[in-house]
mmCIF file of C-alpha atoms in Angstrom:
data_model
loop_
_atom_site.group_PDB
_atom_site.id
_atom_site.type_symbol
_atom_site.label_atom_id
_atom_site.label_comp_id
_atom_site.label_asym_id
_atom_site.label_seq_id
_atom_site.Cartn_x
_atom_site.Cartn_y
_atom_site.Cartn_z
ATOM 1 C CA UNK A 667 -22.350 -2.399 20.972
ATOM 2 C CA UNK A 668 -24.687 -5.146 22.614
ATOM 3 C CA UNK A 669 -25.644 -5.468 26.373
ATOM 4 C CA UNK A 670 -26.003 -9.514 27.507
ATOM 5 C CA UNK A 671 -26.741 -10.189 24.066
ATOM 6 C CA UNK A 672 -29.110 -7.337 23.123
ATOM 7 C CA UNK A 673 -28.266 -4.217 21.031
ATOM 8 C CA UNK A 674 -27.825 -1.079 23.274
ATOM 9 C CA UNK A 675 -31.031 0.339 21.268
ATOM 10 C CA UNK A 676 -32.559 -2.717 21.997
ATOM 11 C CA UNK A 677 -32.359 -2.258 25.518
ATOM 12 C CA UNK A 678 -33.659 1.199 25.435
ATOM 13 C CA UNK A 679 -36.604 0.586 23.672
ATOM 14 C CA UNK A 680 -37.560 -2.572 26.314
ATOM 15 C CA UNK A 681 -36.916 0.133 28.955
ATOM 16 C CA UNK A 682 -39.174 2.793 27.521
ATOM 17 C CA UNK A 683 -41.396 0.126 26.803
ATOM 18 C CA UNK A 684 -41.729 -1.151 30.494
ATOM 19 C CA UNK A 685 -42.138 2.727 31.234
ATOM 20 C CA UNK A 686 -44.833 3.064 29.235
ATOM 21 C CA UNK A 687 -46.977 -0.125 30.081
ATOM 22 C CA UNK A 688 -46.239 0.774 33.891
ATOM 23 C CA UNK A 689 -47.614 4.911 33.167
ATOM 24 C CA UNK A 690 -50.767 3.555 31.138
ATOM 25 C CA UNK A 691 -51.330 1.222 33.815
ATOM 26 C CA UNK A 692 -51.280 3.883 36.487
ATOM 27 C CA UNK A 693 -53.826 6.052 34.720
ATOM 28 C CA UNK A 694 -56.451 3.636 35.421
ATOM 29 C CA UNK A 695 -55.839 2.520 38.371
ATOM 30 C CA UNK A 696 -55.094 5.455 40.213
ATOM 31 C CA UNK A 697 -57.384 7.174 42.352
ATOM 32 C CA UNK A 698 -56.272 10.485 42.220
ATOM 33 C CA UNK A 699 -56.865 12.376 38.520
ATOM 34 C CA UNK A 700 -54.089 14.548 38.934
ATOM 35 C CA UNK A 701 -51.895 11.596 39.513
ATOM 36 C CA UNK A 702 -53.532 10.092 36.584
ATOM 37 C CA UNK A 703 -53.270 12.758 34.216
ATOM 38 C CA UNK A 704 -49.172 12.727 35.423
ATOM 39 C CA UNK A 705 -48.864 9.144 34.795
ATOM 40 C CA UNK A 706 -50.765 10.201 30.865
ATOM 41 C CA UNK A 707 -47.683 12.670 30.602
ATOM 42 C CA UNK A 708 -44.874 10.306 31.194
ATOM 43 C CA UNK A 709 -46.671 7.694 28.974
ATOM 44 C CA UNK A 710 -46.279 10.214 26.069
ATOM 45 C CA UNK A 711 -43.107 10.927 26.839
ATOM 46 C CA UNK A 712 -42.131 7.415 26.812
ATOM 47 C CA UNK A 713 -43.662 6.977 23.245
ATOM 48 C CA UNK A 714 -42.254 9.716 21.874
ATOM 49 C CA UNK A 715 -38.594 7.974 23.054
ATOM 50 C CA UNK A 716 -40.341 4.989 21.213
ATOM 51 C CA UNK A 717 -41.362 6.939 17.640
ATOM 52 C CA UNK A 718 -37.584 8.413 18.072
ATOM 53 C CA UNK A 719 -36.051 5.000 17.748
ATOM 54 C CA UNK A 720 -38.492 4.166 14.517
ATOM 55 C CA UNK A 721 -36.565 7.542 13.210
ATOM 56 C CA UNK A 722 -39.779 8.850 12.923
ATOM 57 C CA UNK A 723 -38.650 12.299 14.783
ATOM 58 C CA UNK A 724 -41.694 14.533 13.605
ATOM 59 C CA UNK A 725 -44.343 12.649 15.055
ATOM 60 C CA UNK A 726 -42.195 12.540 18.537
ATOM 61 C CA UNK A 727 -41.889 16.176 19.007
ATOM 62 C CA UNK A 728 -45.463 16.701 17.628
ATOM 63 C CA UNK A 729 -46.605 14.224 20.688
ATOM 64 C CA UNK A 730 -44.620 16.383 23.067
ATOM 65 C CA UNK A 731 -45.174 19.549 21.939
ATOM 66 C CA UNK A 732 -49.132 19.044 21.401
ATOM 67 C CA UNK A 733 -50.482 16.126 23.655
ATOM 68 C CA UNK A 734 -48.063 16.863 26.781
ATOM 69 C CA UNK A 735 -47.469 21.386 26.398
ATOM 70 C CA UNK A 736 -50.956 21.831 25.269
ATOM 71 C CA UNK A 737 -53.856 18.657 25.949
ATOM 72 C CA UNK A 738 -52.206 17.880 29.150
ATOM 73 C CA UNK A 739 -51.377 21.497 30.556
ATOM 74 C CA UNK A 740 -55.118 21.705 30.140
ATOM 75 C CA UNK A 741 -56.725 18.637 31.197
ATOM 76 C CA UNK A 742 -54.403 19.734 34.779
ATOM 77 C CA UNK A 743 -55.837 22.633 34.982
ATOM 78 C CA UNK A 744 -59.602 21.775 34.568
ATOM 79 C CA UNK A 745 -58.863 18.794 37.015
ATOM 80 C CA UNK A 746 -57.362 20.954 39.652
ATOM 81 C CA UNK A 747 -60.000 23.536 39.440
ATOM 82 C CA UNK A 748 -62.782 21.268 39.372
ATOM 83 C CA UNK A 749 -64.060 19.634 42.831
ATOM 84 C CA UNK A 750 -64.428 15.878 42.163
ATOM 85 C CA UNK A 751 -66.068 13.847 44.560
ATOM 86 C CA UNK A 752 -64.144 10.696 43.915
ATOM 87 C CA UNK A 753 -66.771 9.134 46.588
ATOM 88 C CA UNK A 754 -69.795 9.523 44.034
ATOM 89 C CA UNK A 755 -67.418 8.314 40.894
ATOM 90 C CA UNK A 756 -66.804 5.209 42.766
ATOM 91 C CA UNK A 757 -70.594 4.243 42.845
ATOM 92 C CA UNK A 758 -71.590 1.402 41.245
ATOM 93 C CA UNK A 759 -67.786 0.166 40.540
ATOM 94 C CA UNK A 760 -68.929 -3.620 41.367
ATOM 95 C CA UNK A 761 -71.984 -3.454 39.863
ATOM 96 C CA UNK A 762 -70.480 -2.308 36.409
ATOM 97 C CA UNK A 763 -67.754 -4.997 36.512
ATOM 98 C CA UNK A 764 -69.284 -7.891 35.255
ATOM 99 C CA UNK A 765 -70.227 -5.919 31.712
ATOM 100 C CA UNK A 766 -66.238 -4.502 31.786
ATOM 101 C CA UNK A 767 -64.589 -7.157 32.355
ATOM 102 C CA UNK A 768 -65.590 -9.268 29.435
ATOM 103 C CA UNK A 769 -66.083 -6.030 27.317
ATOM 104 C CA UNK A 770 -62.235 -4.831 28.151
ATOM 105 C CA UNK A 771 -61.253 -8.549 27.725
ATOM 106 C CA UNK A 772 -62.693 -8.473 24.442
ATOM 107 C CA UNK A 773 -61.072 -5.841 23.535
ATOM 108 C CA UNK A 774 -57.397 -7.114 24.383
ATOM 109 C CA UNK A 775 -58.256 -9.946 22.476
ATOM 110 C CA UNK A 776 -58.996 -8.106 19.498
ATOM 111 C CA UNK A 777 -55.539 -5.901 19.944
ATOM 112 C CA UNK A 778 -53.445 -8.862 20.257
ATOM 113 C CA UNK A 779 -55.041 -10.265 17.313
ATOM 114 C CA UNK A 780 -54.729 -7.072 15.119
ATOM 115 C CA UNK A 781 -51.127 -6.121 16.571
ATOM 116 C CA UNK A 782 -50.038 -9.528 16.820
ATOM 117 C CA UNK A 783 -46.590 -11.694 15.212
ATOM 118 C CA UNK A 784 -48.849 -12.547 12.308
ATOM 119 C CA UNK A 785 -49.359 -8.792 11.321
ATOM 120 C CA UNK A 786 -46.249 -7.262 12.693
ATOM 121 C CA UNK A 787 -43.756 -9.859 13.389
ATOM 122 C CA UNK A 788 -40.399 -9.659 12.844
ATOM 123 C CA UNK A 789 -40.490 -11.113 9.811
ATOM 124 C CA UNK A 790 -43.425 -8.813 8.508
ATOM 125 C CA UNK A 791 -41.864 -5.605 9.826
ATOM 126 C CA UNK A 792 -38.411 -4.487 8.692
ATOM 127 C CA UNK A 793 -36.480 -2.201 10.868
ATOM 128 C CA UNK A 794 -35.809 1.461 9.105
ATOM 129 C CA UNK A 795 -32.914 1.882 6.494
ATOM 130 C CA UNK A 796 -30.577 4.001 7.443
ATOM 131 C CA UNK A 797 -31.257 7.626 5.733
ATOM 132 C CA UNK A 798 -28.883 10.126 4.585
ATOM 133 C CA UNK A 799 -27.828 13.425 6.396
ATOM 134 C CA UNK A 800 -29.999 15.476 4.526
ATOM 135 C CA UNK A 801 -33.228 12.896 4.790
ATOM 136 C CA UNK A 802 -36.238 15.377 6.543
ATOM 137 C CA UNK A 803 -38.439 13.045 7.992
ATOM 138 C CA UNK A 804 -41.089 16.177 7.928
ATOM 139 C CA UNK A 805 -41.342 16.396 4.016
ATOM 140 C CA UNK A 806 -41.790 12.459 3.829
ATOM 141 C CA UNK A 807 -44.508 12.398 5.890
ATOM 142 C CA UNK A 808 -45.999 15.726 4.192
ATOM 143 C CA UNK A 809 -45.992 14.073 0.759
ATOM 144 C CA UNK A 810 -47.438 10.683 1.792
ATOM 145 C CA UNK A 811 -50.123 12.814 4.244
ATOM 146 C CA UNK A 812 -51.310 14.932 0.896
ATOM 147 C CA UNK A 813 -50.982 12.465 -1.778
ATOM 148 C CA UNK A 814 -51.905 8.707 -0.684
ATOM 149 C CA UNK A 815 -54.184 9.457 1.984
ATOM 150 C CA UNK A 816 -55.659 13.359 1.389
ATOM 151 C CA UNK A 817 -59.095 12.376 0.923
ATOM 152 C CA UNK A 818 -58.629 10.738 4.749
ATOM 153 C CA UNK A 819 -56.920 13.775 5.915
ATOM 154 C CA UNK A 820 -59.936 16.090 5.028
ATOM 155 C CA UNK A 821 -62.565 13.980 6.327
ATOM 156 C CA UNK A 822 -60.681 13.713 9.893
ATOM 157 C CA UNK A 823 -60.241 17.527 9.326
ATOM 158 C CA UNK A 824 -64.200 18.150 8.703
ATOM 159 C CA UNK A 825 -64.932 15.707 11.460
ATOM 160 C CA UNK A 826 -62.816 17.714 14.099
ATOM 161 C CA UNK A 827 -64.693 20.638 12.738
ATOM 162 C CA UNK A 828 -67.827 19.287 13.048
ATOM 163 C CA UNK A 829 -66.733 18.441 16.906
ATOM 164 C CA UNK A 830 -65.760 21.996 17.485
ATOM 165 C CA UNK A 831 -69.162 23.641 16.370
ATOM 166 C CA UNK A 832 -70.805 20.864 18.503
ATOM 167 C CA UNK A 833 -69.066 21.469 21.560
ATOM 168 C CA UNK A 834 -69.699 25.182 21.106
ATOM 169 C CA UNK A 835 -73.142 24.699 20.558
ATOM 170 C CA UNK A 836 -73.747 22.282 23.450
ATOM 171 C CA UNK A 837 -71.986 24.789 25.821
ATOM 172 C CA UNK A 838 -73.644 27.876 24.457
ATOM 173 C CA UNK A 839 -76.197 29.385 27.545
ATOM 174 C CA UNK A 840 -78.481 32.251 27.366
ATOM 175 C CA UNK A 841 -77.468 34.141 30.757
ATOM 176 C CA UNK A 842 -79.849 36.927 32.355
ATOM 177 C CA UNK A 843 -77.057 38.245 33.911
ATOM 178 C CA UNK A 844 -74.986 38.134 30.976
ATOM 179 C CA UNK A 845 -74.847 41.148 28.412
ATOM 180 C CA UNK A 846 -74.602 40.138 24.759
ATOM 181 C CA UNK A 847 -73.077 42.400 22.533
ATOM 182 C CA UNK A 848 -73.471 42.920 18.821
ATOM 183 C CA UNK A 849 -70.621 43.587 16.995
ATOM 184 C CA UNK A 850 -72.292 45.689 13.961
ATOM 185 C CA UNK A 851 -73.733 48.178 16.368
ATOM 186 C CA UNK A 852 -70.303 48.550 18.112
ATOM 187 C CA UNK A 853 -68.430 49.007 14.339
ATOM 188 C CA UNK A 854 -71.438 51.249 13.013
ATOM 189 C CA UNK A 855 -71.130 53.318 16.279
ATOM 190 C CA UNK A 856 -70.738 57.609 15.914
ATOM 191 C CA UNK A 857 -69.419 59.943 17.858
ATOM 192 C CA UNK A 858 -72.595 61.619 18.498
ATOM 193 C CA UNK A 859 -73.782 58.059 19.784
ATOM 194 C CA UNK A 860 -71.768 58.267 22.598
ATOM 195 C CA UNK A 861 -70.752 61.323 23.825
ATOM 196 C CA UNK A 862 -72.925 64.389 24.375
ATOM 197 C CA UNK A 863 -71.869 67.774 25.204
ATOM 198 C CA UNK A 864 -73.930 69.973 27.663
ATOM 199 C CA UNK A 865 -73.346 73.265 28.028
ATOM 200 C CA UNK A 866 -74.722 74.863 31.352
ATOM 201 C CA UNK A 867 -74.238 78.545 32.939
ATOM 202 C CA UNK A 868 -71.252 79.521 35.975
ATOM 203 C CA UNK A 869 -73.362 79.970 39.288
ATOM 204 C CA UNK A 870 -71.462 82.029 41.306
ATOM 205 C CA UNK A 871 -72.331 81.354 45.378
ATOM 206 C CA UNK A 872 -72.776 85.681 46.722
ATOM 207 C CA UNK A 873 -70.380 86.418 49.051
ATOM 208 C CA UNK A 874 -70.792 86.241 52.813
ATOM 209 C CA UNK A 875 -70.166 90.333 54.109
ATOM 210 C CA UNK A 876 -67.724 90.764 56.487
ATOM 211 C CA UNK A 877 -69.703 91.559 59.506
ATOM 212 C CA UNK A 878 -72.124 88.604 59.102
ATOM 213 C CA UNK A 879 -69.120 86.738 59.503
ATOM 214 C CA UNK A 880 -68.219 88.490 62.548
ATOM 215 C CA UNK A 881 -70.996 88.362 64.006
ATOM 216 C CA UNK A 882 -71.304 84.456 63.543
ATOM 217 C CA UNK A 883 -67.652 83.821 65.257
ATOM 218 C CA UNK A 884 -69.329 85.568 68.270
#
């Protein structure tokens, strides 16, 4: 089925592709983060619809499911909680630009050069064969992931652990008006530790005679 000379999933992958430069465009030239980071979740979105046409289906839900119902959820929340003072970010916009522009331009440069016609051209890029029914897209990447490039795959996984511990450490205060607690005198804690029975003797309050009381009424 073609569409003024384009295949229908031609057309859909122009479309998502306008989507998406128009979304990453908006996240940097918005003003308002939230905005932004709503802009960030269509743009994933709009790749995913991109991976799904490349038949690579695992990598599209992993995008939605991870970047967009878990980074993204987050990176709201800390942006709606926090008070930015978009007045203060602005300062020094102009005087940063001339050391951006030729930086950023440097950088497209280099992008079109790397993902340019002479690396992935047509002619240097094959669309997918079709797979059979029973093809799992999951298992192929699985066995390329732990065979060809394992020894990359533990190094990024170190790295990210490294990361972790350092943004743990770097965020780690020492409160006064916290209370630390140590969990090997909580386990090693005894009954007798806690809880302490007293026992003290009834005092009984005498009893008021009848005609005192009488006599106070009066």
């Amino acid at each position: 089925m073609t569409f003024f000379g384009l295949h229908f999933q031609d057309l859909v992958f122009y479309a998502l592709a306008l989507i998406l430069l128009y979304a990453a465009l908006s996240v940097i030239t918005t003003r308002n983060p939230v905005y932004a980071a709503l802009f960030l979740v269509l743009a994933f979105f709009t790749a995913a619809g991109i991976w799904l046409l490349l038949e690579a289906e695992f990598l599209a839900i992993t995008l939605v499911l991870v970047y967009v119902g878990a980074v993204m959820v987050l990176f709201l929340f800390v942006v709606m909680m926090l008070d930015i003072n978009l007045d203060r970010l602005r300062e020094g916009f102009w005087q940063a630009l001339p050391v951006a522009l030729p930086v950023g331009g440097l950088m497209a440069v280099e992008m079109v050069m790397i993902v340019g016609v002479n690396n992935f051209g047509a002619d240097k890029v094959l669309a997918p064969a079709a797979k059979p029914a029973d093809y799992s897209n999951t298992a192929a990447l699985g066995s390329v992931l732990y065979t060809d490039y394992l020894l990359a795959f533990e190094l990024a996984a170190v790295v990210l652990l490294v990361a972790i511990v350092a943004a743990i450490a770097l965020t780690l205060r020492s409160r006064k008006e916290s209370k630390p607690t140590d969990a090997n005198k909580q386990v090693a804690v005894k009954k007798a530790d806690r809880l302490r029975i007293v026992k003290m003797a009834a005092v009984l309050e005498p009893k008021a005679e009848p005609s005192a009381i009488t006599e106070e009424k009066k």
